[in-house]
Tab-separated table of C-alpha atoms in Angstrom:
chain	number	residue	atom	x	y	z
A	1	MET	CA	16.316	-76.065	-7.609
A	2	SER	CA	19.654	-75.523	-5.827
A	3	ASP	CA	19.613	-72.674	-2.705
A	4	VAL	CA	21.459	-70.186	-4.853
A	5	ASN	CA	19.071	-70.532	-7.598
A	6	GLU	CA	16.241	-70.096	-4.953
A	7	ALA	CA	17.597	-67.246	-3.673
A	8	THR	CA	18.204	-65.967	-7.178
A	9	SER	CA	14.444	-66.724	-7.877
A	10	LEU	CA	13.226	-64.889	-4.680
A	11	GLU	CA	15.578	-61.740	-5.463
A	12	ARG	CA	13.884	-61.646	-8.911
A	13	LEU	CA	10.389	-61.968	-7.749
A	14	ARG	CA	11.133	-59.048	-5.403
A	15	ASP	CA	12.387	-57.020	-8.138
A	16	VAL	CA	9.247	-57.558	-10.181
A	17	LEU	CA	6.947	-56.643	-7.218
A	18	ILE	CA	8.710	-54.094	-6.263
A	19	ASN	CA	9.132	-52.571	-9.762
A	20	ASN	CA	12.526	-51.357	-9.168
A	21	THR	CA	13.031	-50.345	-12.907
A	22	GLY	CA	10.053	-48.519	-12.937
A	23	ASP	CA	8.654	-50.021	-16.213
A	24	ILE	CA	7.218	-53.574	-14.990
A	25	LYS	CA	3.520	-54.079	-15.925
A	26	LEU	CA	0.964	-54.106	-12.872
A	27	ALA	CA	-0.400	-57.479	-13.906
A	28	HIS	CA	3.123	-58.865	-14.003
A	29	ARG	CA	3.560	-57.419	-10.366
A	30	PHE	CA	0.563	-59.114	-9.425
A	31	ARG	CA	1.778	-62.441	-10.762
A	32	ALA	CA	5.067	-62.074	-8.871
A	33	LEU	CA	3.061	-61.212	-5.867
A	34	PHE	CA	0.979	-64.543	-5.965
A	35	PHE	CA	4.442	-66.590	-6.801
A	36	LEU	CA	5.889	-65.025	-3.276
A	37	LYS	CA	2.418	-65.742	-1.547
A	38	SER	CA	3.138	-69.434	-2.366
A	39	ILE	CA	6.721	-69.460	-0.896
A	40	GLY	CA	5.537	-67.310	2.251
A	41	ALA	CA	3.056	-70.055	2.914
A	42	GLU	CA	5.583	-72.966	3.185
A	43	TYR	CA	7.021	-72.012	6.598
A	44	SER	CA	7.010	-75.368	7.711
A	45	GLU	CA	9.123	-76.694	4.820
A	46	LYS	CA	11.568	-73.807	4.248
A	47	PRO	CA	11.216	-71.166	6.966
A	48	GLU	CA	14.087	-69.034	5.908
A	49	ASP	CA	12.662	-68.728	2.157
A	50	ALA	CA	9.205	-68.360	3.559
A	51	ASN	CA	10.107	-65.394	6.082
A	52	LYS	CA	12.107	-63.686	3.483
A	53	ALA	CA	9.233	-64.023	0.769
A	54	ILE	CA	6.942	-62.368	3.513
A	55	LYS	CA	9.457	-59.466	4.075
A	56	TYR	CA	9.771	-58.570	0.454
A	57	ILE	CA	5.924	-58.737	0.074
A	58	GLY	CA	5.990	-56.331	2.964
A	59	GLU	CA	8.141	-53.853	1.193
A	60	CYS	CA	5.330	-53.282	-1.148
A	61	PHE	CA	3.549	-51.240	1.145
A	62	ALA	CA	5.649	-48.153	0.371
A	63	ASP	CA	3.950	-48.463	-3.173
A	64	SER	CA	1.653	-45.659	-4.552
A	65	SER	CA	-0.621	-48.215	-6.026
A	66	GLU	CA	-3.749	-48.740	-3.467
A	67	LEU	CA	-4.968	-51.511	-5.387
A	68	LEU	CA	-1.569	-53.449	-5.141
A	69	LYS	CA	-1.033	-52.717	-1.413
A	70	HIS	CA	-4.475	-53.963	-0.804
A	71	GLU	CA	-3.833	-56.978	-2.552
A	72	VAL	CA	-0.327	-57.423	-0.709
A	73	ALA	CA	-2.359	-57.155	2.756
A	74	TYR	CA	-4.966	-59.876	1.470
A	75	VAL	CA	-1.820	-62.160	0.403
A	76	LEU	CA	-0.332	-62.038	3.891
A	77	GLY	CA	-3.380	-63.030	5.645
A	78	GLN	CA	-3.395	-66.288	3.428
A	79	THR	CA	-0.100	-67.343	3.912
A	80	LYS	CA	-0.812	-68.452	7.486
A	81	ASN	CA	2.590	-67.062	8.098
A	82	MET	CA	2.484	-65.423	11.662
A	83	THR	CA	5.605	-63.158	10.862
A	84	SER	CA	3.208	-61.206	8.671
A	85	ALA	CA	1.172	-60.011	11.793
A	86	PRO	CA	3.342	-57.119	12.631
A	87	ILE	CA	3.737	-55.886	9.228
A	88	LEU	CA	-0.246	-55.998	8.895
A	89	ARG	CA	-0.766	-54.110	12.286
A	90	ASP	CA	1.481	-51.366	11.345
A	91	VAL	CA	-0.685	-50.883	8.136
A	92	LEU	CA	-3.769	-50.796	9.911
A	93	GLU	CA	-2.333	-48.226	12.526
A	94	SER	CA	-0.909	-45.905	9.433
A	95	LYS	CA	-3.386	-43.121	8.443
A	96	GLU	CA	-1.106	-42.463	5.627
A	97	GLN	CA	-2.351	-45.784	3.951
A	98	GLN	CA	-5.523	-45.674	2.152
A	99	VAL	CA	-8.922	-47.092	3.688
A	100	MET	CA	-8.867	-49.974	1.272
A	101	VAL	CA	-5.594	-51.138	2.381
A	102	ARG	CA	-6.204	-50.595	6.135
A	103	HIS	CA	-9.474	-52.380	5.733
A	104	GLU	CA	-7.592	-55.489	3.853
A	105	ALA	CA	-4.782	-55.321	6.583
A	106	ALA	CA	-7.290	-55.834	9.270
A	107	GLU	CA	-9.137	-58.538	7.746
A	108	ALA	CA	-5.848	-60.339	6.985
A	109	LEU	CA	-5.069	-60.330	10.916
A	110	GLY	CA	-8.489	-61.975	11.352
A	111	ALA	CA	-7.529	-64.605	8.526
A	112	LEU	CA	-4.080	-65.282	10.416
A	113	GLY	CA	-6.620	-65.934	13.667
A	114	ASP	CA	-4.006	-63.651	15.424
A	115	LYS	CA	-5.028	-63.265	19.133
A	116	ASP	CA	-2.281	-60.722	19.799
A	117	SER	CA	-4.077	-58.521	17.640
A	118	LEU	CA	-7.242	-58.428	19.193
A	119	ASP	CA	-6.646	-55.343	21.645
A	120	LEU	CA	-5.698	-53.275	18.183
A	121	LEU	CA	-8.625	-54.517	16.443
A	122	VAL	CA	-11.049	-53.932	19.258
A	123	LYS	CA	-9.569	-50.378	19.468
A	124	TYR	CA	-10.303	-49.535	15.736
A	125	TYR	CA	-13.864	-51.414	16.062
A	126	GLU	CA	-14.835	-49.069	18.978
A	127	ASP	CA	-13.490	-45.955	18.008
A	128	PRO	CA	-16.489	-43.985	16.720
A	129	ALA	CA	-14.270	-41.560	14.649
A	130	GLU	CA	-13.017	-44.479	12.405
A	131	VAL	CA	-14.552	-45.116	8.932
A	132	GLU	CA	-17.320	-47.609	8.635
A	133	GLU	CA	-15.367	-49.957	6.535
A	134	ILE	CA	-12.524	-50.215	9.030
A	135	ARG	CA	-14.903	-50.541	11.932
A	136	GLN	CA	-17.008	-53.381	10.172
A	137	THR	CA	-13.757	-55.136	8.985
A	138	CYS	CA	-12.173	-55.082	12.739
A	139	GLU	CA	-15.642	-56.541	13.904
A	140	LEU	CA	-15.579	-59.551	11.662
A	141	ALA	CA	-11.769	-59.956	12.440
A	142	ILE	CA	-12.591	-60.112	16.205
A	143	GLU	CA	-15.454	-62.374	15.645
A	144	ARG	CA	-13.356	-64.757	13.410
A	145	ILE	CA	-10.356	-64.888	15.810
A	146	LYS	CA	-12.875	-65.574	18.611
A	147	TRP	CA	-14.717	-68.474	16.616
A	148	GLU	CA	-11.560	-70.017	15.658
A	149	ASN	CA	-10.505	-70.176	19.199
A	150	SER	CA	-14.082	-71.406	20.668
A	151	SER	CA	-15.559	-74.797	21.257
A	152	LYS	CA	-17.908	-74.012	18.400
A	153	ALA	CA	-15.416	-74.101	15.928
A	154	LYS	CA	-14.301	-77.868	16.918
A	155	GLU	CA	-17.968	-78.810	17.118
A	156	GLU	CA	-19.479	-77.353	14.048
A	157	LYS	CA	-19.782	-79.599	10.963
A	158	LEU	CA	-18.796	-77.342	7.719
A	159	GLU	CA	-19.142	-78.494	4.336
A	160	THR	CA	-15.639	-79.095	2.891
A	161	SER	CA	-15.118	-76.209	0.643
A	162	LEU	CA	-14.243	-76.031	-2.910
A	163	TYR	CA	-12.261	-72.819	-2.245
A	164	GLU	CA	-8.637	-72.638	-0.564
A	165	SER	CA	-9.137	-69.012	0.634
A	166	ILE	CA	-9.495	-68.047	4.449
A	167	ASP	CA	-12.639	-66.099	4.671
A	168	PRO	CA	-13.633	-63.485	7.048
A	169	ALA	CA	-16.028	-65.622	8.401
A	170	PRO	CA	-16.725	-69.361	8.198
A	171	PRO	CA	-19.749	-70.900	6.472
A	172	LEU	CA	-22.712	-71.538	8.494
A	173	ALA	CA	-22.307	-75.167	9.637
A	174	ILE	CA	-24.447	-77.910	7.738
A	175	ASP	CA	-27.942	-78.611	9.250
A	176	GLY	CA	-31.212	-78.858	7.912
A	177	SER	CA	-32.072	-75.009	8.033
A	178	ASN	CA	-28.955	-73.933	6.344
A	179	THR	CA	-29.280	-75.924	3.194
A	180	LYS	CA	-32.641	-73.762	2.358
A	181	ILE	CA	-31.444	-70.879	0.114
A	182	SER	CA	-34.411	-68.907	1.110
A	183	LYS	CA	-33.520	-68.760	4.605
A	184	LEU	CA	-29.933	-68.119	3.795
A	185	GLN	CA	-30.982	-65.153	1.792
A	186	THR	CA	-32.973	-63.768	4.752
A	187	ILE	CA	-30.322	-63.981	6.982
A	188	LEU	CA	-27.723	-62.466	4.134
A	189	ASN	CA	-30.020	-59.440	4.192
A	190	ASP	CA	-31.208	-59.064	7.552
A	191	GLN	CA	-29.760	-55.746	8.986
A	192	ASN	CA	-30.697	-56.672	12.549
A	193	THR	CA	-28.526	-60.006	12.451
A	194	PRO	CA	-24.878	-59.718	13.464
A	195	LEU	CA	-22.823	-58.926	10.640
A	196	PHE	CA	-20.349	-61.957	11.271
A	197	GLU	CA	-23.745	-64.265	11.086
A	198	ARG	CA	-24.601	-62.511	7.664
A	199	TYR	CA	-21.319	-63.241	6.311
A	200	ARG	CA	-21.311	-66.946	7.207
A	201	ALA	CA	-24.777	-67.242	5.437
A	202	MET	CA	-22.708	-65.505	2.660
A	203	PHE	CA	-20.152	-68.133	2.401
A	204	ARG	CA	-22.566	-70.865	2.897
A	205	LEU	CA	-24.474	-69.617	-0.230
A	206	ARG	CA	-20.968	-69.625	-2.021
A	207	ASP	CA	-20.341	-73.156	-0.985
A	208	ILE	CA	-23.778	-74.291	-2.400
A	209	GLY	CA	-22.921	-72.706	-5.766
A	210	THR	CA	-26.064	-73.155	-7.506
A	211	ASP	CA	-27.506	-70.693	-9.824
A	212	GLU	CA	-30.099	-70.107	-7.319
A	213	ALA	CA	-27.442	-69.617	-4.706
A	214	ALA	CA	-25.711	-67.074	-6.779
A	215	LEU	CA	-28.884	-64.956	-7.725
A	216	ALA	CA	-29.502	-65.111	-3.854
A	217	LEU	CA	-26.075	-63.635	-3.090
A	218	ALA	CA	-26.846	-60.738	-5.865
A	219	THR	CA	-29.483	-59.731	-3.690
A	220	GLY	CA	-26.691	-58.446	-1.257
A	221	PHE	CA	-25.872	-55.555	-3.684
A	222	SER	CA	-28.678	-53.733	-2.406
A	223	ASP	CA	-27.161	-53.644	1.141
A	224	PRO	CA	-25.850	-49.976	2.454
A	225	SER	CA	-22.397	-51.218	3.481
A	226	ALA	CA	-19.396	-50.865	0.765
A	227	LEU	CA	-17.681	-53.498	2.746
A	228	PHE	CA	-20.573	-56.016	2.435
A	229	LYS	CA	-21.060	-55.355	-1.154
A	230	HIS	CA	-17.284	-55.665	-2.199
A	231	GLU	CA	-17.437	-59.111	-0.549
A	232	ILE	CA	-20.490	-60.235	-2.416
A	233	ALA	CA	-18.404	-59.149	-5.463
A	234	TYR	CA	-15.331	-61.069	-4.377
A	235	VAL	CA	-17.466	-64.000	-3.891
A	236	PHE	CA	-18.626	-63.981	-7.245
A	237	GLY	CA	-15.211	-64.004	-8.590
A	238	GLN	CA	-14.651	-67.227	-6.807
A	239	LEU	CA	-17.906	-68.813	-8.201
A	240	SER	CA	-17.068	-67.777	-11.598
A	241	ASN	CA	-20.698	-68.240	-12.608
A	242	PRO	CA	-21.859	-66.488	-15.752
A	243	VAL	CA	-25.168	-66.035	-14.123
A	244	THR	CA	-23.801	-63.251	-11.839
A	245	VAL	CA	-22.358	-61.031	-15.079
A	246	PRO	CA	-25.424	-58.642	-15.347
A	247	SER	CA	-25.261	-57.784	-11.523
A	248	LEU	CA	-21.508	-57.281	-11.614
A	249	VAL	CA	-21.533	-55.201	-14.838
A	250	GLN	CA	-24.560	-53.089	-13.096
A	251	VAL	CA	-22.411	-52.539	-9.876
A	252	LEU	CA	-18.979	-51.799	-12.333
A	253	LYS	CA	-20.906	-49.168	-14.404
A	254	ASP	CA	-22.616	-47.417	-10.872
A	255	THR	CA	-20.145	-44.545	-10.274
A	256	SER	CA	-22.119	-43.983	-6.909
A	257	GLN	CA	-20.490	-47.461	-5.707
A	258	ALA	CA	-17.414	-47.366	-3.607
A	259	ALA	CA	-14.333	-47.729	-5.444
A	260	MET	CA	-13.631	-50.818	-3.285
A	261	VAL	CA	-17.065	-52.414	-4.701
A	262	ARG	CA	-16.270	-51.731	-8.390
A	263	HIS	CA	-13.009	-52.751	-8.280
A	264	GLU	CA	-14.003	-56.206	-6.826
A	265	ALA	CA	-16.781	-56.347	-9.417
A	266	ALA	CA	-13.942	-55.819	-12.407
A	267	GLU	CA	-11.915	-58.671	-10.988
A	268	ALA	CA	-14.878	-61.095	-10.740
A	269	LEU	CA	-15.681	-60.379	-14.203
A	270	GLY	CA	-11.885	-61.007	-15.181
A	271	SER	CA	-12.252	-64.355	-13.305
A	272	ILE	CA	-15.495	-65.585	-15.379
A	273	ALA	CA	-13.848	-64.502	-18.427
A	274	THR	CA	-16.707	-65.107	-20.832
A	275	ASP	CA	-16.754	-63.374	-24.161
A	276	GLU	CA	-19.257	-60.705	-23.212
A	277	VAL	CA	-16.993	-59.222	-20.315
A	278	LEU	CA	-14.022	-58.386	-22.558
A	279	PRO	CA	-15.126	-55.308	-24.086
A	280	ILE	CA	-16.891	-54.037	-21.141
A	281	LEU	CA	-13.695	-54.613	-19.146
A	282	GLN	CA	-11.783	-52.672	-21.678
A	283	GLY	CA	-14.042	-49.977	-21.351
A	284	PHE	CA	-12.983	-49.204	-17.893
A	285	LEU	CA	-9.275	-48.912	-18.764
A	286	LYS	CA	-9.582	-44.942	-18.523
A	287	ASP	CA	-12.145	-45.037	-15.818
A	288	GLU	CA	-11.784	-41.858	-13.838
A	289	ASP	CA	-11.197	-44.019	-10.424
A	290	GLU	CA	-7.372	-45.149	-10.506
A	291	VAL	CA	-8.557	-48.303	-8.630
A	292	VAL	CA	-10.961	-49.142	-10.868
A	293	ARG	CA	-8.692	-48.689	-13.959
A	294	ASP	CA	-5.966	-50.541	-12.201
A	295	SER	CA	-8.454	-53.213	-11.590
A	296	ALA	CA	-9.555	-53.383	-15.308
A	297	VAL	CA	-5.862	-54.032	-16.117
A	298	VAL	CA	-5.632	-56.935	-13.899
A	299	ALA	CA	-8.898	-58.556	-14.779
A	300	LEU	CA	-8.052	-58.233	-18.208
A	301	ASP	CA	-4.916	-60.372	-17.489
A	302	MET	CA	-7.145	-62.638	-15.605
A	303	TYR	CA	-9.246	-62.814	-18.567
A	304	GLU	CA	-6.208	-63.746	-20.711
A	305	TYR	CA	-5.230	-66.382	-18.323
A	306	GLU	CA	-8.639	-68.029	-18.007
A	307	ASN	CA	-8.784	-68.189	-21.710
A	308	SER	CA	-5.137	-69.810	-22.307
A	309	ASN	CA	-3.320	-72.905	-21.537
A	310	GLU	CA	-1.260	-71.507	-18.644
A	311	VAL	CA	-1.187	-73.921	-15.802
A	312	GLU	CA	-0.807	-71.116	-13.240
A	313	TYR	CA	-1.861	-67.613	-12.597
A	314	ALA	CA	1.611	-66.705	-10.860
A	315	ALA	CA	3.623	-67.677	-13.917
A	316	VAL	CA	5.782	-64.614	-14.542
C-alpha cells in the first residue's frame, strides 16, 4: 500500500469512527476503532501513522456514546503508544465524562505503565469524595505501574498467556501453591486481600482456563464491587467457554447490577457465540439502559463474526 493510500485509509477509518455522516452503525464504528488500534500500536515501524491513529482515536472522546468512549480508552491503553497518555489523563480529570469512561482511562494509564501519571492516579485514589469505581481503578493502575518497574516483575515466572491483552494486573506467578484452583478461588474472594492480588488470582485462573477454573471465577460475581464483577465478565469473554453462559445471563438480566457489569456480560456472551445466546442478546436491544442496549448491538455483531468466515473482527 502506498503512503497516499495509507493516509486515505487512515482518514476513512477516522470518518467511520467519528461518524461524521451521522448514519454509521455502532458496530462498524467499533470495527474502525480496532483497525485504528492496530495502526496506533505500530509506533516503532511507522511512528507518523501510529501517532495520527492515536490522535484520531482520541477525537472520539467528544462522542455521546458512553460505551464507545469507554472502548476508546481501553484501546489507547492497549496500543503501548505513550502519546496516548496525555489524552487519557485529560479524560480521567474530566468530570464531564461518565464514570465508566473515566475508569477505563485510569486503567489504560496503568496498561501503558505511565510513571508520569502516578501523581494523578494517587490523587484520585486518595480522594474520599471520588466514586468507588474510579478509586479502585486508580489503586490497580498504581500497583501495576509499581509492579512493572520492580525487581519482582523481572524475577517472577509467569505462565505465557494465550491472550494478548495488557491486563489491570499480571497473573500470579507459577509455583506449587498457585496451581491449586481452590486456593486461587479463596484469594479471589478474600475481601481482606489487597485488590491487586485478588486480580492477579483472577488472571491466573483465566490462564489455567479449565471448566473448574471458570466456575471458580464465576463465584466472583457475588462480590460487592461493580469494578471487580465487570472484570470477571470481561475475562469470561476472553475465555469464551460455554460453561460460563448461565452466570453471564444471570448477571445480564439482573437490573440491580451496575451498567458496567451488565454491559461486559453482554459482550462476553457475544464472544462465546453459542446458539443459545442469540435470542438472549436480541432481548436486550431495547433495554432501559443505553450502555446495555449498545452492548447488545456490539455483542450481536461479535456473534455474527464468530459464526462467519471473516479473518479478523476489525474488517470494515
